Amino acid sequence: MNVKHIIAIAALFAACFASDAKVKVSIHEKAENQPVIPAEIYGQFAEHLGRCIYDGIWVGKDSPVPNVDGYRKDLLDALRVLKVPVLRWPGGCFADEYHWRDGIGPQENRPKMVNSNWGGTTEDNSFGTHEFMNLCEMLGIEPYISGNVGSGTVEELAKWVEYMTATDGPMAELRKANGRTEPWKLKYLGIGNESWGCGGCMRPEFYADLYRRYQTYCRNFSGNVLYKVASGASDYDYNWTRVLMQNARGVMDGLSLHYYSTMNWESKGSATSFSDADYYNLLGKAVEIDDVLRRHEAIMDEFDPKGEVDLLLDEWGTWWEVEPGTNPGHLYQQNTMRDAIMAALSLNIFNAHTGRLKMANIAQMVNVLQAMILTRGSEIVLTPTYHVFRMYNVHQNARFVPSEVGAAFKTAPDGRSYPSVSASVSRSDSGVYNISLANTDLAKGQTVELEFDGFVPASAGGEILTSGDIRDFNDFGADAGKVAPAAFTGIKKNGRKLTVELPAASVVVLRVY
Ligand code: AHR
């Protein structure tokens, strides 16, 4: 080996080390015409499923659990901090078997039904339209009603809209008799859910016609203006999007999409007991949504180049085996640092798609799937995913700022790829830059260098979410605060650059002034 070879090898080594040791994030704050990130990207979903509504949100006025008019007080407090922009209800699959008239009037007179989708549980309808709409009103949340197309009638859905939103007329009189004088404001109306599956097993051609018919009779009453959402595809079903765009684009405001991340549907894997390989595989599956969104968006662009129809990812999240000893139909799962990192990567991706993507609703808000909140009797636990949503809420209604992350994509054991570092940047009206970062590596910290095109940061601070083990979670009792955000101190200013030390498996949100 001669000197030339040694120099070449040394240069190669230095290059590899440098790219591994320092990740450069270039922030293009001067880029024009960037979309505002709709607050609705940080939306939630609450279904009559397991203990989401009952126990989770609603305990009733006579419950020993501290409550405000029947709603858990600890939940209301946690949701206020979270700043929930929009809440989808009553399903999911439940929506296509829900008959709204069963859920109004004196609670003791409301008929019961079997919740056949979710564990055969008896539904007593004590949480209905008034309880949902009042909750939203109380917390300043935009309600998103998912209407019954699968087993309901056009008249039933039309009358529900009238009941909620009309000032006068027979449905308004009925509402008034039930104690609510003023109509509520209702923007988002979903017309069916998963109409290809639990919502009626339809072909897209048939559903497109049915959608056209149902939406015709959902009227705007008393100054209320509906935003109508057609039931969309699952994951990789691009044909569903194509057929809906072809046949119904002129009469829809939004088209939905569902995308869940799991190990595989036959054996979903435990929420808390998993290998490092399982973790990396999950990240690969989760970030594949970037491509899935792009492909649905490309079809929408074909039919709607002006972008008049929005894409709404109104169900997404992780889906694990239920916690041992719980009803398999109730989808109650724990939530670890793995779910938090997955949420951070997903939200960073969604921020970048908000040219077309205008809403995303994580499934679900309480006690079901990738929940924000878990409850047991009068105890409450905020999950690692809650903390990510709370930290990320600075992106709500901020303007998207394009950035490039000079980090390697790595290959997960199952062959999918995931980023070693993920980032998203936005600018609030006040001029503050919000920078969310995630280091996915379980073993290594990452030095990240943030560089703006022209802006010179004066100061920066932030929060970090990390834990000793990716399998850590918050549990009832002493471990309720095991995974919790802390002030972030690993940041140095160097002229136009900020150097950030991200520990292994961490999520950081910075506020840069
Ligand atoms: O979120 C749980 C279920 O997942 C919903 O009810 C359904 O729409 C989806 O399949």
PDB file of C-alpha atoms and ligand atoms in Angstrom, residues 45 47 49 88 91-94 118 193-194 196 198 258 260 315 319 331 363-364 368-369, ligand 1:
ATOM      1  CA  PHE A  45     -60.955   9.601  16.639  1.00  0.00           C
ATOM      2  CA  GLU A  47     -65.500   5.188  18.581  1.00  0.00           C
ATOM      3  CA  LEU A  49     -65.507   0.482  20.962  1.00  0.00           C
ATOM      4  CA  ARG A  88     -64.341  11.928  14.612  1.00  0.00           C
ATOM      5  CA  GLY A  91     -67.054   5.154  14.371  1.00  0.00           C
ATOM      6  CA  GLY A  92     -65.372   3.403  12.585  1.00  0.00           C
ATOM      7  CA  CYS A  93     -67.295   0.270  11.912  1.00  0.00           C
ATOM      8  CA  PHE A  94     -69.736   1.211  14.671  1.00  0.00           C
ATOM      9  CA  TRP A 118     -66.690  -4.827  18.906  1.00  0.00           C
ATOM     10  CA  ASN A 193     -66.923   4.361   6.806  1.00  0.00           C
ATOM     11  CA  GLU A 194     -64.827   1.650   5.177  1.00  0.00           C
ATOM     12  CA  TRP A 196     -65.500  -1.604   1.081  1.00  0.00           C
ATOM     13  CA  CYS A 198     -67.482  -3.264   7.630  1.00  0.00           C
ATOM     14  CA  HIS A 258     -57.087   4.502   6.387  1.00  0.00           C
ATOM     15  CA  TYR A 260     -52.659   1.096  10.153  1.00  0.00           C
ATOM     16  CA  GLU A 315     -57.747   6.584  10.739  1.00  0.00           C
ATOM     17  CA  TRP A 319     -52.405  -1.933  15.997  1.00  0.00           C
ATOM     18  CA  LEU A 331     -58.654  -3.359  21.167  1.00  0.00           C
ATOM     19  CA  ALA A 363     -56.989   5.799  16.212  1.00  0.00           C
ATOM     20  CA  GLN A 364     -58.053   6.298  18.932  1.00  0.00           C
ATOM     21  CA  VAL A 368     -58.310   1.849  22.108  1.00  0.00           C
ATOM     22  CA  LEU A 369     -55.365   1.129  19.781  1.00  0.00           C
TER      23      LEU A 369
HETATM   24  O1  AHR B   1     -60.238   1.841  14.667  1.00  0.00           O
HETATM   25  C1  AHR B   1     -60.771   0.552  14.713  1.00  0.00           C
HETATM   26  C2  AHR B   1     -61.445   0.138  13.410  1.00  0.00           C
HETATM   27  O2  AHR B   1     -60.504   0.093  12.385  1.00  0.00           O
HETATM   28  C3  AHR B   1     -62.495   1.070  12.879  1.00  0.00           C
HETATM   29  O3  AHR B   1     -63.732   0.875  13.477  1.00  0.00           O
HETATM   30  C4  AHR B   1     -62.543   0.720  11.433  1.00  0.00           C
HETATM   31  O4  AHR B   1     -62.946   1.798  10.621  1.00  0.00           O
HETATM   32  C5  AHR B   1     -61.127   0.247  11.137  1.00  0.00           C
HETATM   33  O5  AHR B   1     -61.103  -0.939  10.456  1.00  0.00           O
END
